[in-house]
Amino acid sequence: MGIDGSPCSRTAALWAAAEACRRSRPLHLVHAADTDRRAYWSDAETMQALREAGRDLLAETANAVGERFPNLIVTRQLDRQGPVAGLRAAAGDRKTIVVGSRGIGGFSALMLGSVGLAVAARAEVPVIVVRGEPERPGTGRVTAAVRDADDLEWLLLAAAEANVRKVPLHMVSVWNVLAHIGVMATMLDGPGPPTRRLGREVRTLADRMREWYPDLTVDEQVETGTSTPGVLVEASARSNLVVMGRSRRPLGAGPALGRVAHALVHHAHCPVEIVPRGFGDRGGNL
């Protein structure tokens, strides 16, 4: 869990603590003070103040978590790197990173801080951006944003998320009409061959989830629409968690979130988990 002293960070830390308790796992709090870089232009007194402030922040957050979850094992780390590098290093190749939806800098209109965006785009492990109202009641499902048949590896993690919560897995896929204009004739008044094919792929994936988790309730929703993010944001209002895979960038382009993931981490009504493709192949799990 990355903490920076912001109210959203405190909210996210308590959410992460609840999830750690649910899984009987420890919670590792990380504050990346970026002292290695700042040392180039800051004096020794300033550097010492930064380290002391970081230790105080870690202690205060750990105490807040301990009051709410007294049996949870909580560890702390003051990292000398910048936030993105520090969180990626602390997570290794198996853990999950949790960040808040707003940092302490920037403009209030920006719904997700630059650190959160960078971590979600570059991490080799799942990243959960804690969004939504702090006291929002659970709605009893995990929603998976499915694109095609290649989503099997990260869907298994979404199914595991639903299974550990004992709630249904709701698989949503959207055949976007606007994305195909000029390529083929669309059928706005009913499902055509593309949507039927997508429906078959989603049903096949759902059957695989049921095979892996026989006691898990799995349902599918395939829609034809003009806004994939709009459908998913609407679905998030009725979800405890939205999970989606992070696409690989074409032609080796630099790391970035796709348009749909970007919209979700800015506007979803519940926490959003971004899973890098290939994580399941490395043995990643809950």
C-alpha positions as a Python dict, from the first residue, in 0.01 Angstrom:
ca = {
    (1, 'M'): (0, 0, 0),
    (2, 'G'): (150, 331, -111),
    (3, 'I'): (83, 619, 129),
    (4, 'D'): (154, 989, 82),
    (5, 'G'): (-34, 1163, 363),
    (6, 'S'): (-343, 1255, 161),
    (7, 'P'): (-696, 1176, 286),
    (8, 'C'): (-745, 941, -9),
    (9, 'S'): (-429, 758, 90),
    (10, 'R'): (-563, 702, 442),
    (11, 'T'): (-895, 576, 302),
    (12, 'A'): (-712, 343, 64),
    (13, 'A'): (-493, 210, 345),
    (14, 'L'): (-798, 110, 548),
    (15, 'W'): (-952, -53, 239),
    (16, 'A'): (-628, -244, 175),
    (17, 'A'): (-619, -351, 540),
    (18, 'A'): (-970, -494, 513),
    (19, 'E'): (-866, -686, 201),
    (20, 'A'): (-552, -818, 373),
    (21, 'C'): (-765, -942, 663),
    (22, 'R'): (-1004, -1107, 418),
    (23, 'R'): (-712, -1304, 274),
    (24, 'S'): (-523, -1357, 603),
    (25, 'R'): (-223, -1175, 454),
    (26, 'P'): (1, -904, 600),
    (27, 'L'): (-21, -542, 486),
    (28, 'H'): (299, -366, 381),
    (29, 'L'): (289, 16, 400),
    (30, 'V'): (533, 202, 175),
    (31, 'H'): (616, 571, 174),
    (32, 'A'): (858, 663, -104),
    (33, 'A'): (1035, 980, 16),
    (34, 'D'): (1239, 1023, -307),
    (35, 'T'): (1541, 1119, -96),
    (36, 'D'): (1794, 985, -345),
    (37, 'R'): (1687, 1241, -606),
    (38, 'R'): (1624, 1526, -363),
    (39, 'A'): (1970, 1488, -211),
    (40, 'Y'): (2117, 1658, -518),
    (41, 'W'): (1975, 1998, -423),
    (42, 'S'): (1868, 1968, -56),
    (43, 'D'): (2084, 2014, 251),
    (44, 'A'): (2131, 1755, 526),
    (45, 'E'): (1879, 1922, 757),
    (46, 'T'): (1606, 1910, 492),
    (47, 'M'): (1681, 1548, 415),
    (48, 'Q'): (1659, 1454, 781),
    (49, 'A'): (1325, 1635, 808),
    (50, 'L'): (1192, 1443, 508),
    (51, 'R'): (1295, 1111, 659),
    (52, 'E'): (1141, 1197, 996),
    (53, 'A'): (816, 1310, 830),
    (54, 'G'): (802, 985, 634),
    (55, 'R'): (855, 774, 946),
    (56, 'D'): (585, 970, 1129),
    (57, 'L'): (342, 921, 841),
    (58, 'L'): (407, 548, 835),
    (59, 'A'): (359, 522, 1211),
    (60, 'E'): (36, 724, 1206),
    (61, 'T'): (-109, 515, 923),
    (62, 'A'): (-6, 189, 1090),
    (63, 'N'): (-170, 303, 1413),
    (64, 'A'): (-493, 394, 1230),
    (65, 'V'): (-496, 53, 1064),
    (66, 'G'): (-417, -122, 1394),
    (67, 'E'): (-709, 46, 1570),
    (68, 'R'): (-950, -84, 1304),
    (69, 'F'): (-783, -423, 1246),
    (70, 'P'): (-595, -517, 1565),
    (71, 'N'): (-502, -869, 1450),
    (72, 'L'): (-355, -765, 1116),
    (73, 'I'): (21, -787, 1069),
    (74, 'V'): (140, -449, 937),
    (75, 'T'): (493, -375, 820),
    (76, 'R'): (640, -38, 720),
    (77, 'Q'): (899, 76, 469),
    (78, 'L'): (1048, 422, 413),
    (79, 'D'): (1186, 401, 60),
    (80, 'R'): (1459, 627, -78),
    (81, 'Q'): (1333, 601, -436),
    (82, 'G'): (1055, 793, -607),
    (83, 'P'): (697, 670, -555),
    (84, 'V'): (664, 474, -880),
    (85, 'A'): (999, 298, -855),
    (86, 'G'): (959, 244, -481),
    (87, 'L'): (618, 79, -509),
    (88, 'R'): (724, -140, -800),
    (89, 'A'): (1034, -256, -612),
    (90, 'A'): (840, -326, -292),
    (91, 'A'): (579, -532, -480),
    (92, 'G'): (830, -754, -658),
    (93, 'D'): (666, -985, -909),
    (94, 'R'): (393, -1145, -696),
    (95, 'K'): (226, -886, -471),
    (96, 'T'): (-59, -641, -537),
    (97, 'I'): (-12, -263, -520),
    (98, 'V'): (-288, -43, -376),
    (99, 'V'): (-301, 334, -426),
    (100, 'G'): (-553, 606, -351),
    (101, 'S'): (-746, 788, -621),
    (102, 'R'): (-597, 1131, -541),
    (103, 'G'): (-251, 1240, -440),
    (104, 'I'): (-139, 1543, -241),
    (105, 'G'): (-34, 1750, -542),
    (106, 'G'): (-182, 1874, -866),
    (107, 'F'): (-525, 2019, -929),
    (108, 'S'): (-843, 1915, -750),
    (109, 'A'): (-1011, 1846, -1085),
    (110, 'L'): (-765, 1565, -1157),
    (111, 'M'): (-939, 1252, -1030),
    (112, 'L'): (-626, 1037, -1014),
    (113, 'G'): (-279, 1155, -922),
    (114, 'S'): (12, 1120, -1163),
    (115, 'V'): (177, 860, -937),
    (116, 'G'): (-134, 642, -944),
    (117, 'L'): (-154, 663, -1322),
    (118, 'A'): (214, 582, -1366),
    (119, 'V'): (203, 285, -1129),
    (120, 'A'): (-111, 143, -1293),
    (121, 'A'): (50, 179, -1636),
    (122, 'R'): (395, 38, -1554),
    (123, 'A'): (365, -213, -1273),
    (124, 'E'): (434, -580, -1343),
    (125, 'V'): (173, -680, -1082),
    (126, 'P'): (-195, -593, -1030),
    (127, 'V'): (-265, -237, -918),
    (128, 'I'): (-584, -144, -734),
    (129, 'V'): (-695, 220, -743),
    (130, 'V'): (-931, 274, -449),
    (131, 'R'): (-1220, 487, -571),
    (132, 'G'): (-1579, 549, -463),
    (133, 'E'): (-1731, 674, -140),
    (134, 'P'): (-1545, 557, 173),
    (135, 'E'): (-1861, 432, 344),
    (136, 'R'): (-2031, 307, 27),
    (137, 'P'): (-2205, -23, 107),
    (138, 'G'): (-2098, -332, -82),
    (139, 'T'): (-2326, -434, -365),
    (140, 'G'): (-2233, -797, -381),
    (141, 'R'): (-2047, -859, -707),
    (142, 'V'): (-1714, -830, -885),
    (143, 'T'): (-1732, -699, -1242),
    (144, 'A'): (-1480, -808, -1505),
    (145, 'A'): (-1437, -591, -1817),
    (146, 'V'): (-1390, -854, -2090),
    (147, 'R'): (-1254, -769, -2433),
    (148, 'D'): (-1205, -1104, -2608),
    (149, 'A'): (-1098, -1466, -2572),
    (150, 'D'): (-741, -1363, -2489),
    (151, 'D'): (-854, -1236, -2147),
    (152, 'L'): (-849, -1580, -1985),
    (153, 'E'): (-530, -1531, -1780),
    (154, 'W'): (-639, -1220, -1592),
    (155, 'L'): (-1003, -1334, -1572),
    (156, 'L'): (-888, -1612, -1344),
    (157, 'L'): (-770, -1345, -1101),
    (158, 'A'): (-1106, -1165, -1129),
    (159, 'A'): (-1279, -1494, -1050),
    (160, 'A'): (-1049, -1541, -751),
    (161, 'E'): (-1144, -1192, -629),
    (162, 'A'): (-1513, -1283, -647),
    (163, 'N'): (-1453, -1623, -488),
    (164, 'V'): (-1266, -1484, -188),
    (165, 'R'): (-1549, -1233, -133),
    (166, 'K'): (-1820, -1501, -180),
    (167, 'V'): (-1999, -1285, -438),
    (168, 'P'): (-2092, -1343, -807),
    (169, 'L'): (-1858, -1264, -1095),
    (170, 'H'): (-2028, -1039, -1351),
    (171, 'M'): (-1855, -1045, -1691),
    (172, 'V'): (-1926, -743, -1913),
    (173, 'S'): (-1821, -706, -2277),
    (174, 'V'): (-1909, -429, -2521),
    (175, 'W'): (-1901, -446, -2900),
    (176, 'N'): (-1836, -80, -2978),
    (177, 'V'): (-2019, 32, -3292),
    (178, 'L'): (-1808, 344, -3340),
    (179, 'A'): (-1485, 145, -3338),
    (180, 'H'): (-1598, -39, -3652),
    (181, 'I'): (-1745, 242, -3862),
    (182, 'G'): (-1589, 237, -4205),
    (183, 'V'): (-1477, -122, -4164),
    (184, 'M'): (-1809, -303, -4182),
    (185, 'A'): (-2181, -233, -4180),
    (186, 'T'): (-2320, -230, -3828),
    (187, 'M'): (-2658, -351, -3714),
    (188, 'L'): (-2790, -103, -3459),
    (189, 'D'): (-3136, -261, -3434),
    (190, 'G'): (-3024, -603, -3323),
    (191, 'P'): (-2729, -835, -3265),
    (192, 'G'): (-2530, -915, -3577),
    (193, 'P'): (-2260, -1173, -3644),
    (194, 'P'): (-1987, -979, -3454),
    (195, 'T'): (-2190, -953, -3134),
    (196, 'R'): (-2299, -1317, -3158),
    (197, 'R'): (-1935, -1421, -3199),
    (198, 'L'): (-1834, -1206, -2902),
    (199, 'G'): (-2118, -1359, -2702),
    (200, 'R'): (-1988, -1709, -2774),
    (201, 'E'): (-1637, -1610, -2667),
    (202, 'V'): (-1763, -1460, -2341),
    (203, 'R'): (-1976, -1766, -2266),
    (204, 'T'): (-1675, -1989, -2326),
    (205, 'L'): (-1469, -1780, -2083),
    (206, 'A'): (-1752, -1793, -1828),
    (207, 'D'): (-1761, -2172, -1855),
    (208, 'R'): (-1387, -2182, -1784),
    (209, 'M'): (-1438, -1971, -1471),
    (210, 'R'): (-1707, -2213, -1353),
    (211, 'E'): (-1469, -2504, -1409),
    (212, 'W'): (-1202, -2339, -1194),
    (213, 'Y'): (-1449, -2224, -927),
    (214, 'P'): (-1748, -2464, -923),
    (215, 'D'): (-1919, -2283, -635),
    (216, 'L'): (-1887, -1939, -796),
    (217, 'T'): (-2189, -1777, -959),
    (218, 'V'): (-2086, -1636, -1299),
    (219, 'D'): (-2306, -1433, -1533),
    (220, 'E'): (-2237, -1260, -1864),
    (221, 'Q'): (-2348, -934, -2024),
    (222, 'V'): (-2269, -854, -2388),
    (223, 'E'): (-2381, -518, -2521),
    (224, 'T'): (-2368, -326, -2847),
    (225, 'G'): (-2300, 40, -2778),
    (226, 'T'): (-2107, 352, -2863),
    (227, 'S'): (-1918, 398, -2535),
    (228, 'T'): (-1735, 107, -2376),
    (229, 'P'): (-1618, 320, -2081),
    (230, 'G'): (-1974, 443, -2028),
    (231, 'V'): (-2110, 90, -1997),
    (232, 'L'): (-1835, -13, -1756),
    (233, 'V'): (-1861, 299, -1539),
    (234, 'E'): (-2235, 237, -1511),
    (235, 'A'): (-2168, -126, -1414),
    (236, 'S'): (-1922, -7, -1147),
    (237, 'A'): (-2207, 165, -963),
    (238, 'R'): (-2340, -183, -883),
    (239, 'S'): (-2007, -348, -805),
    (240, 'N'): (-1765, -391, -517),
    (241, 'L'): (-1468, -410, -754),
    (242, 'V'): (-1406, -377, -1128),
    (243, 'V'): (-1121, -584, -1275),
    (244, 'M'): (-971, -549, -1621),
    (245, 'G'): (-656, -651, -1805),
    (246, 'R'): (-396, -398, -1913),
    (247, 'S'): (-325, -427, -2283),
    (248, 'R'): (26, -450, -2420),
    (249, 'R'): (127, -140, -2613),
    (250, 'P'): (162, -188, -2991),
    (251, 'L'): (502, -178, -3163),
    (252, 'G'): (685, -162, -2831),
    (253, 'A'): (544, 181, -2743),
    (254, 'G'): (600, 309, -2391),
    (255, 'P'): (377, 204, -2101),
    (256, 'A'): (39, 373, -2081),
    (257, 'L'): (-316, 289, -1985),
    (258, 'G'): (-560, 230, -2267),
    (259, 'R'): (-860, 458, -2314),
    (260, 'V'): (-1103, 229, -2133),
    (261, 'A'): (-875, 166, -1833),
    (262, 'H'): (-797, 537, -1814),
    (263, 'A'): (-1168, 622, -1799),
    (264, 'L'): (-1235, 360, -1532),
    (265, 'V'): (-961, 468, -1292),
    (266, 'H'): (-1086, 828, -1322),
    (267, 'H'): (-1462, 777, -1307),
    (268, 'A'): (-1558, 436, -1162),
    (269, 'H'): (-1784, 426, -858),
    (270, 'C'): (-1582, 152, -687),
    (271, 'P'): (-1218, 36, -665),
    (272, 'V'): (-1060, -66, -997),
    (273, 'E'): (-801, -341, -1036),
    (274, 'I'): (-571, -327, -1340),
    (275, 'V'): (-397, -657, -1415),
    (276, 'P'): (-97, -664, -1654),
    (277, 'R'): (-122, -932, -1918),
    (278, 'G'): (114, -1217, -1842),
    (279, 'F'): (82, -1185, -1464),
    (280, 'G'): (-99, -1519, -1443),
    (281, 'D'): (176, -1682, -1647),
    (282, 'R'): (428, -1581, -1378),
    (283, 'G'): (230, -1763, -1111),
    (284, 'G'): (64, -1453, -971),
    (285, 'N'): (-236, -1513, -749),
    (286, 'L'): (-430, -1378, -453),
}
